[in-house]
Structures are given as C-alpha cells and as structure tokens.
Amino acid sequence: MRRSARLIGALTGLTLMAACAPAQGPAEGLSDPMPTAPPRPGAPTAEPTPAATCSPEGVAITELGVSAAMGLRAMGLDLLNCGDRPYELRGYPAVALRDADGDPIEVRIIPGAKPITSGFDHPPTRIVLAPGERAGAALIWRNLVTDATVPATNGTGLDVAPVAGRPAHPVALDGPIDLGNTGRLGVSAWERRKPGPADTPTPAAPPPPTTPPVNPL
C-alpha cells in the first residue's frame, strides 16, 4: 500500500498521468488517468522492489511502479538526494534497457514522449535538490505488436543516469518493460517532488553522552 501511494503521489505531483490524452486509435486510448488494471505479465505480486543504495555522487534512483491501461504504460522514477550537499538537475533521465541475459536492447529514447502520448512534454527546468529532497520523472511506452515478424521486446534490466553524461545506476524493476515491437521509450523531464509523509525521515535518538559536552566558548 505504501509503494502504491508513493507512485500515485509522484505521478500526480508531476501532472503526468492527469495529462495523458487518448491515443489516435480507440483501441489504444487512455481514458482514465489511474485506471484499475491487472498487473503486467511477469510482474511479481508479493516481493517488494529492493531499495536503492546511495551512489558515490549522492543520489538514489528507484522505480515507483507502473500504471497500465489498454497498452499504454507509465512508470514513475524517484531520485533522492541522499548526499550531504546540493544536487543540480536539468533535463531528462538517460535510460538504457537490458534483456534477461544482461545484453543491451536497442531502443529509441524519446524526450517528452510526444509520438507516444501527450501530457509528458513539459520542458526541463533547473532543479537544485537539498539533501533529503526528491525529484520525479516517468518512463512512457506502449505494449503494441504491429508486425508478427518482429519479436516483442521485454526489458528486464534498467540503467538510469540522472542526466546524460553522468554515471548510470541500475534500477530494480518489479516487472518487465514490455515494449512489444514498437522499439521506443519516452521519458519526461525531472520535476521537484513535494515532500509527503512517507518522505519525512524519523530522526534517530542520539546516544547518551559518555562525557560532558565541551563548551566551545
């Protein structure tokens, strides 16, 4: 329940799913921003996605789950500044897919996802995250098979760099990125996330002092 709430909050805060427009064909439309849909094939139902560790550059990137409806998918990404200094973002996540054998999958990355659907094409803005603050983005794709001679693609491994040119980090998935044979994956620009109850850390109680504190004056 906590994981689902984080996904809904992140996508709502980014105005991502609310802006999704129906596709050009009635069979592909997304009529409900957050519809009730069966889980993706191959997605586990019991095991939670492992939490990301803080990278050497001071960020942790995690998946927030997938919203799916009639072939259109949107997966939330969460970036946490887990370091001890401000972290600057401007642009789109740089993503790469891998298959079950760990080999790279050739896929066209579309900033803004306009050829796939509308509502994810807001321009990038400069964001400076203080330690403990978060940014959110989304990956968008359609699970379509339009050519029976082209094998469908399932990405089971995902690597994400905060922006192009920075180190990429493996992101644990709770199910495959099922592109069909479209060969394309859209990304939205990073946006600052508003903190919620789940993002507020509980301060640890300090250990009792063994010696009286030294007066710095």
PDB file of C-alpha atoms in Angstrom:
ATOM      1  CA  MET A   1       0.000   0.000   0.000  1.00  0.00           C
ATOM      2  CA  ARG A   2       2.823   2.420   0.823  1.00  0.00           C
ATOM      3  CA  ARG A   3       4.501   1.731  -2.541  1.00  0.00           C
ATOM      4  CA  SER A   4       1.243   2.362  -4.446  1.00  0.00           C
ATOM      5  CA  ALA A   5       0.653   5.596  -2.554  1.00  0.00           C
ATOM      6  CA  ARG A   6       4.154   6.818  -3.423  1.00  0.00           C
ATOM      7  CA  LEU A   7       3.564   6.111  -7.132  1.00  0.00           C
ATOM      8  CA  ILE A   8       0.213   7.900  -7.186  1.00  0.00           C
ATOM      9  CA  GLY A   9       1.636  10.868  -5.284  1.00  0.00           C
ATOM     10  CA  ALA A  10       4.669  11.144  -7.524  1.00  0.00           C
ATOM     11  CA  LEU A  11       2.769  10.976 -10.805  1.00  0.00           C
ATOM     12  CA  THR A  12       0.072  13.313  -9.544  1.00  0.00           C
ATOM     13  CA  GLY A  13       2.652  15.806  -8.321  1.00  0.00           C
ATOM     14  CA  LEU A  14       4.324  15.782 -11.720  1.00  0.00           C
ATOM     15  CA  THR A  15       0.972  16.213 -13.532  1.00  0.00           C
ATOM     16  CA  LEU A  16       1.900  13.231 -15.622  1.00  0.00           C
ATOM     17  CA  MET A  17      -0.998  10.827 -15.707  1.00  0.00           C
ATOM     18  CA  ALA A  18      -3.657  13.532 -15.449  1.00  0.00           C
ATOM     19  CA  ALA A  19      -2.464  14.956 -18.748  1.00  0.00           C
ATOM     20  CA  CYS A  20      -2.409  11.701 -20.713  1.00  0.00           C
ATOM     21  CA  ALA A  21      -4.606  12.058 -23.793  1.00  0.00           C
ATOM     22  CA  PRO A  22      -6.320   9.221 -25.654  1.00  0.00           C
ATOM     23  CA  ALA A  23      -4.260   7.685 -28.430  1.00  0.00           C
ATOM     24  CA  GLN A  24      -5.187   8.219 -32.066  1.00  0.00           C
ATOM     25  CA  GLY A  25      -6.972   4.885 -32.247  1.00  0.00           C
ATOM     26  CA  PRO A  26      -9.779   3.893 -29.889  1.00  0.00           C
ATOM     27  CA  ALA A  27      -8.044   0.608 -29.100  1.00  0.00           C
ATOM     28  CA  GLU A  28      -5.071   2.432 -27.581  1.00  0.00           C
ATOM     29  CA  GLY A  29      -6.786   5.207 -25.628  1.00  0.00           C
ATOM     30  CA  LEU A  30      -6.059   6.020 -22.008  1.00  0.00           C
ATOM     31  CA  SER A  31      -9.429   7.217 -20.801  1.00  0.00           C
ATOM     32  CA  ASP A  32      -8.773   7.082 -17.077  1.00  0.00           C
ATOM     33  CA  PRO A  33      -5.624   8.688 -15.579  1.00  0.00           C
ATOM     34  CA  MET A  34      -5.181   5.979 -12.966  1.00  0.00           C
ATOM     35  CA  PRO A  35      -7.387   3.036 -14.035  1.00  0.00           C
ATOM     36  CA  THR A  36      -7.692  -0.241 -12.285  1.00  0.00           C
ATOM     37  CA  ALA A  37      -5.783  -2.707 -14.410  1.00  0.00           C
ATOM     38  CA  PRO A  38      -4.382  -6.206 -13.978  1.00  0.00           C
ATOM     39  CA  PRO A  39      -0.652  -6.388 -13.258  1.00  0.00           C
ATOM     40  CA  ARG A  40       1.735  -6.644 -16.185  1.00  0.00           C
ATOM     41  CA  PRO A  41       2.652 -10.153 -17.293  1.00  0.00           C
ATOM     42  CA  GLY A  42       5.649 -11.322 -15.322  1.00  0.00           C
ATOM     43  CA  ALA A  43       5.254  -8.728 -12.569  1.00  0.00           C
ATOM     44  CA  PRO A  44       5.571 -10.233  -9.083  1.00  0.00           C
ATOM     45  CA  THR A  45       2.787  -9.604  -6.614  1.00  0.00           C
ATOM     46  CA  ALA A  46       4.428 -10.292  -3.277  1.00  0.00           C
ATOM     47  CA  GLU A  47       8.115  -9.397  -3.328  1.00  0.00           C
ATOM     48  CA  PRO A  48       8.811  -5.640  -2.982  1.00  0.00           C
ATOM     49  CA  THR A  49      11.408  -3.929  -5.160  1.00  0.00           C
ATOM     50  CA  PRO A  50      14.701  -3.624  -3.243  1.00  0.00           C
ATOM     51  CA  ALA A  51      15.582  -0.148  -2.031  1.00  0.00           C
ATOM     52  CA  ALA A  52      18.337   1.638  -3.910  1.00  0.00           C
ATOM     53  CA  THR A  53      21.624   2.395  -2.241  1.00  0.00           C
ATOM     54  CA  CYS A  54      23.139   5.856  -2.255  1.00  0.00           C
ATOM     55  CA  SER A  55      25.572   6.246  -5.161  1.00  0.00           C
ATOM     56  CA  PRO A  56      29.049   7.794  -4.824  1.00  0.00           C
ATOM     57  CA  GLU A  57      27.696  11.037  -6.286  1.00  0.00           C
ATOM     58  CA  GLY A  58      24.979  11.178  -3.616  1.00  0.00           C
ATOM     59  CA  VAL A  59      21.771  10.082  -5.363  1.00  0.00           C
ATOM     60  CA  ALA A  60      19.478   7.059  -5.212  1.00  0.00           C
ATOM     61  CA  ILE A  61      17.066   6.263  -8.060  1.00  0.00           C
ATOM     62  CA  THR A  62      14.130   3.893  -7.623  1.00  0.00           C
ATOM     63  CA  GLU A  63      11.082   2.750  -9.579  1.00  0.00           C
ATOM     64  CA  LEU A  64       7.687   3.711  -8.162  1.00  0.00           C
ATOM     65  CA  GLY A  65       5.631   1.132 -10.056  1.00  0.00           C
ATOM     66  CA  VAL A  66       3.674   1.100 -13.318  1.00  0.00           C
ATOM     67  CA  SER A  67       0.247   2.382 -14.275  1.00  0.00           C
ATOM     68  CA  ALA A  68      -1.154   0.490 -17.268  1.00  0.00           C
ATOM     69  CA  ALA A  69      -4.241   0.825 -19.420  1.00  0.00           C
ATOM     70  CA  MET A  70      -5.026  -0.643 -22.849  1.00  0.00           C
ATOM     71  CA  GLY A  71      -1.413  -0.879 -23.958  1.00  0.00           C
ATOM     72  CA  LEU A  72      -0.159   2.453 -22.545  1.00  0.00           C
ATOM     73  CA  ARG A  73       2.310   2.257 -19.652  1.00  0.00           C
ATOM     74  CA  ALA A  74       3.748   4.936 -17.371  1.00  0.00           C
ATOM     75  CA  MET A  75       6.399   4.085 -14.796  1.00  0.00           C
ATOM     76  CA  GLY A  76       7.383   6.577 -12.100  1.00  0.00           C
ATOM     77  CA  LEU A  77      11.033   7.263 -11.249  1.00  0.00           C
ATOM     78  CA  ASP A  78      12.145   8.775  -7.957  1.00  0.00           C
ATOM     79  CA  LEU A  79      15.520  10.460  -7.442  1.00  0.00           C
ATOM     80  CA  LEU A  80      16.581  11.165  -3.856  1.00  0.00           C
ATOM     81  CA  ASN A  81      19.468  13.433  -2.923  1.00  0.00           C
ATOM     82  CA  CYS A  82      20.946  11.134  -0.300  1.00  0.00           C
ATOM     83  CA  GLY A  83      24.223  13.035  -0.152  1.00  0.00           C
ATOM     84  CA  ASP A  84      25.355  15.881   2.076  1.00  0.00           C
ATOM     85  CA  ARG A  85      25.414  18.708  -0.488  1.00  0.00           C
ATOM     86  CA  PRO A  86      23.018  20.254  -3.055  1.00  0.00           C
ATOM     87  CA  TYR A  87      22.493  18.264  -6.255  1.00  0.00           C
ATOM     88  CA  GLU A  88      21.595  20.008  -9.534  1.00  0.00           C
ATOM     89  CA  LEU A  89      19.335  18.551 -12.220  1.00  0.00           C
ATOM     90  CA  ARG A  90      18.253  19.920 -15.566  1.00  0.00           C
ATOM     91  CA  GLY A  91      16.938  17.694 -18.298  1.00  0.00           C
ATOM     92  CA  TYR A  92      15.723  14.139 -18.762  1.00  0.00           C
ATOM     93  CA  PRO A  93      16.784  10.841 -17.238  1.00  0.00           C
ATOM     94  CA  ALA A  94      19.222   8.993 -19.516  1.00  0.00           C
ATOM     95  CA  VAL A  95      17.982   5.406 -19.642  1.00  0.00           C
ATOM     96  CA  ALA A  96      19.135   2.130 -21.170  1.00  0.00           C
ATOM     97  CA  LEU A  97      17.422  -1.274 -21.234  1.00  0.00           C
ATOM     98  CA  ARG A  98      18.908  -4.749 -20.916  1.00  0.00           C
ATOM     99  CA  ASP A  99      17.384  -8.146 -21.664  1.00  0.00           C
ATOM    100  CA  ALA A 100      17.262 -11.195 -19.404  1.00  0.00           C
ATOM    101  CA  ASP A 101      20.850 -12.064 -20.347  1.00  0.00           C
ATOM    102  CA  GLY A 102      22.072  -8.589 -19.442  1.00  0.00           C
ATOM    103  CA  ASP A 103      22.659  -7.589 -23.070  1.00  0.00           C
ATOM    104  CA  PRO A 104      21.726  -4.054 -24.221  1.00  0.00           C
ATOM    105  CA  ILE A 105      18.406  -3.621 -26.029  1.00  0.00           C
ATOM    106  CA  GLU A 106      18.318  -1.225 -28.947  1.00  0.00           C
ATOM    107  CA  VAL A 107      15.523   1.234 -28.237  1.00  0.00           C
ATOM    108  CA  ARG A 108      14.705   4.751 -29.379  1.00  0.00           C
ATOM    109  CA  ILE A 109      14.534   7.127 -26.397  1.00  0.00           C
ATOM    110  CA  ILE A 110      12.055   9.982 -26.916  1.00  0.00           C
ATOM    111  CA  PRO A 111      12.392  13.032 -24.623  1.00  0.00           C
ATOM    112  CA  GLY A 112       8.882  14.192 -23.825  1.00  0.00           C
ATOM    113  CA  ALA A 113       7.202  11.089 -25.328  1.00  0.00           C
ATOM    114  CA  LYS A 114       5.160  13.196 -27.780  1.00  0.00           C
ATOM    115  CA  PRO A 115       4.943  10.493 -30.515  1.00  0.00           C
ATOM    116  CA  ILE A 116       3.684   8.047 -27.866  1.00  0.00           C
ATOM    117  CA  THR A 117       1.152  10.185 -25.992  1.00  0.00           C
ATOM    118  CA  SER A 118       0.639  13.775 -24.888  1.00  0.00           C
ATOM    119  CA  GLY A 119       0.968  15.358 -21.467  1.00  0.00           C
ATOM    120  CA  PHE A 120       4.582  14.426 -20.737  1.00  0.00           C
ATOM    121  CA  ASP A 121       6.254  17.103 -22.842  1.00  0.00           C
ATOM    122  CA  HIS A 122       6.819  19.884 -20.294  1.00  0.00           C
ATOM    123  CA  PRO A 123      10.277  21.405 -20.832  1.00  0.00           C
ATOM    124  CA  PRO A 124      13.143  20.744 -18.431  1.00  0.00           C
ATOM    125  CA  THR A 125      13.795  23.293 -15.694  1.00  0.00           C
ATOM    126  CA  ARG A 126      16.791  23.758 -13.429  1.00  0.00           C
ATOM    127  CA  ILE A 127      16.308  21.992 -10.091  1.00  0.00           C
ATOM    128  CA  VAL A 128      18.673  22.151  -7.149  1.00  0.00           C
ATOM    129  CA  LEU A 129      17.822  19.476  -4.574  1.00  0.00           C
ATOM    130  CA  ALA A 130      18.919  19.998  -0.995  1.00  0.00           C
ATOM    131  CA  PRO A 131      19.973  16.869   0.911  1.00  0.00           C
ATOM    132  CA  GLY A 132      16.855  14.773   1.518  1.00  0.00           C
ATOM    133  CA  GLU A 133      14.834  16.350  -1.313  1.00  0.00           C
ATOM    134  CA  ARG A 134      13.474  14.392  -4.276  1.00  0.00           C
ATOM    135  CA  ALA A 135      12.714  14.765  -7.974  1.00  0.00           C
ATOM    136  CA  GLY A 136      10.387  12.655 -10.097  1.00  0.00           C
ATOM    137  CA  ALA A 137      10.112  11.669 -13.754  1.00  0.00           C
ATOM    138  CA  ALA A 138       8.362   8.968 -15.757  1.00  0.00           C
ATOM    139  CA  LEU A 139       9.019   6.434 -18.489  1.00  0.00           C
ATOM    140  CA  ILE A 140       6.204   6.021 -21.044  1.00  0.00           C
ATOM    141  CA  TRP A 141       5.672   3.295 -23.619  1.00  0.00           C
ATOM    142  CA  ARG A 142       3.047   1.271 -25.459  1.00  0.00           C
ATOM    143  CA  ASN A 143       2.892  -2.505 -25.410  1.00  0.00           C
ATOM    144  CA  LEU A 144       1.969  -2.979 -29.071  1.00  0.00           C
ATOM    145  CA  VAL A 145       2.758  -5.707 -31.569  1.00  0.00           C
ATOM    146  CA  THR A 146       2.176  -4.431 -35.091  1.00  0.00           C
ATOM    147  CA  ASP A 147       4.432  -6.797 -37.025  1.00  0.00           C
ATOM    148  CA  ALA A 148       4.334 -10.511 -36.316  1.00  0.00           C
ATOM    149  CA  THR A 149       7.766 -10.961 -37.917  1.00  0.00           C
ATOM    150  CA  VAL A 150       9.461  -8.684 -35.348  1.00  0.00           C
ATOM    151  CA  PRO A 151       9.998 -10.238 -31.897  1.00  0.00           C
ATOM    152  CA  ALA A 152       8.464  -8.420 -28.952  1.00  0.00           C
ATOM    153  CA  THR A 153      10.919  -6.745 -26.600  1.00  0.00           C
ATOM    154  CA  ASN A 154      10.927  -7.139 -22.824  1.00  0.00           C
ATOM    155  CA  GLY A 155      13.421  -5.058 -20.900  1.00  0.00           C
ATOM    156  CA  THR A 156      14.176  -6.783 -17.606  1.00  0.00           C
ATOM    157  CA  GLY A 157      17.141  -4.572 -16.683  1.00  0.00           C
ATOM    158  CA  LEU A 158      17.118  -0.778 -16.448  1.00  0.00           C
ATOM    159  CA  ASP A 159      20.031   1.616 -16.056  1.00  0.00           C
ATOM    160  CA  VAL A 160      19.305   5.270 -15.309  1.00  0.00           C
ATOM    161  CA  ALA A 161      21.653   8.251 -15.236  1.00  0.00           C
ATOM    162  CA  PRO A 162      20.242  11.439 -13.677  1.00  0.00           C
ATOM    163  CA  VAL A 163      21.063  13.247 -16.947  1.00  0.00           C
ATOM    164  CA  ALA A 164      23.177  12.399 -19.978  1.00  0.00           C
ATOM    165  CA  GLY A 165      26.879  12.397 -19.180  1.00  0.00           C
ATOM    166  CA  ARG A 166      26.544  11.412 -15.525  1.00  0.00           C
ATOM    167  CA  PRO A 167      27.075   7.902 -14.151  1.00  0.00           C
ATOM    168  CA  ALA A 168      24.218   5.448 -14.702  1.00  0.00           C
ATOM    169  CA  HIS A 169      22.798   3.349 -11.872  1.00  0.00           C
ATOM    170  CA  PRO A 170      20.932   0.008 -12.107  1.00  0.00           C
ATOM    171  CA  VAL A 171      17.298   0.381 -11.060  1.00  0.00           C
ATOM    172  CA  ALA A 172      15.449  -2.680  -9.746  1.00  0.00           C
ATOM    173  CA  LEU A 173      12.193  -3.376 -11.610  1.00  0.00           C
ATOM    174  CA  ASP A 174       9.069  -5.087 -10.318  1.00  0.00           C
ATOM    175  CA  GLY A 175       8.229  -6.327 -13.819  1.00  0.00           C
ATOM    176  CA  PRO A 176       9.436  -6.121 -17.425  1.00  0.00           C
ATOM    177  CA  ILE A 177       9.292  -3.005 -19.593  1.00  0.00           C
ATOM    178  CA  ASP A 178       7.182  -4.649 -22.287  1.00  0.00           C
ATOM    179  CA  LEU A 179       7.655  -2.568 -25.432  1.00  0.00           C
ATOM    180  CA  GLY A 180       6.051  -5.037 -27.816  1.00  0.00           C
ATOM    181  CA  ASN A 181       7.862  -4.354 -31.087  1.00  0.00           C
ATOM    182  CA  THR A 182       7.496  -0.557 -31.004  1.00  0.00           C
ATOM    183  CA  GLY A 183      11.183  -0.107 -30.166  1.00  0.00           C
ATOM    184  CA  ARG A 184      10.624   3.223 -28.434  1.00  0.00           C
ATOM    185  CA  LEU A 185      10.519   4.530 -24.890  1.00  0.00           C
ATOM    186  CA  GLY A 186       9.511   8.036 -23.809  1.00  0.00           C
ATOM    187  CA  VAL A 187      10.889   9.956 -20.831  1.00  0.00           C
ATOM    188  CA  SER A 188       9.573  13.044 -19.071  1.00  0.00           C
ATOM    189  CA  ALA A 189      11.756  15.796 -17.652  1.00  0.00           C
ATOM    190  CA  TRP A 190      12.660  15.781 -13.969  1.00  0.00           C
ATOM    191  CA  GLU A 191      10.423  17.833 -11.670  1.00  0.00           C
ATOM    192  CA  ARG A 192      10.810  18.584  -7.993  1.00  0.00           C
ATOM    193  CA  ARG A 193       8.644  16.387  -5.801  1.00  0.00           C
ATOM    194  CA  LYS A 194       6.739  17.835  -2.907  1.00  0.00           C
ATOM    195  CA  PRO A 195       7.562  16.000   0.311  1.00  0.00           C
ATOM    196  CA  GLY A 196       4.914  13.707   1.711  1.00  0.00           C
ATOM    197  CA  PRO A 197       4.528  11.823   4.995  1.00  0.00           C
ATOM    198  CA  ALA A 198       6.429   8.835   3.586  1.00  0.00           C
ATOM    199  CA  ASP A 199       9.365  11.081   2.681  1.00  0.00           C
ATOM    200  CA  THR A 200       9.820  12.576   6.144  1.00  0.00           C
ATOM    201  CA  PRO A 201      12.547  10.663   7.955  1.00  0.00           C
ATOM    202  CA  THR A 202      12.182   9.870  11.619  1.00  0.00           C
ATOM    203  CA  PRO A 203      15.182  11.301  13.460  1.00  0.00           C
ATOM    204  CA  ALA A 204      17.170   8.769  15.405  1.00  0.00           C
ATOM    205  CA  ALA A 205      17.582   9.359  19.105  1.00  0.00           C
ATOM    206  CA  PRO A 206      21.167  10.411  19.876  1.00  0.00           C
ATOM    207  CA  PRO A 207      23.164   8.045  22.065  1.00  0.00           C
ATOM    208  CA  PRO A 208      23.587   9.152  25.676  1.00  0.00           C
ATOM    209  CA  PRO A 209      26.834  11.103  26.162  1.00  0.00           C
ATOM    210  CA  THR A 210      29.572   9.321  27.997  1.00  0.00           C
ATOM    211  CA  THR A 211      31.377  12.553  28.896  1.00  0.00           C
ATOM    212  CA  PRO A 212      30.063  16.070  29.450  1.00  0.00           C
ATOM    213  CA  PRO A 213      29.967  18.106  26.231  1.00  0.00           C
ATOM    214  CA  VAL A 214      32.813  20.555  25.735  1.00  0.00           C
ATOM    215  CA  ASN A 215      31.827  24.206  25.793  1.00  0.00           C
ATOM    216  CA  PRO A 216      33.159  25.651  22.522  1.00  0.00           C
ATOM    217  CA  LEU A 217      33.406  29.065  24.113  1.00  0.00           C
TER     218      LEU A 217
END
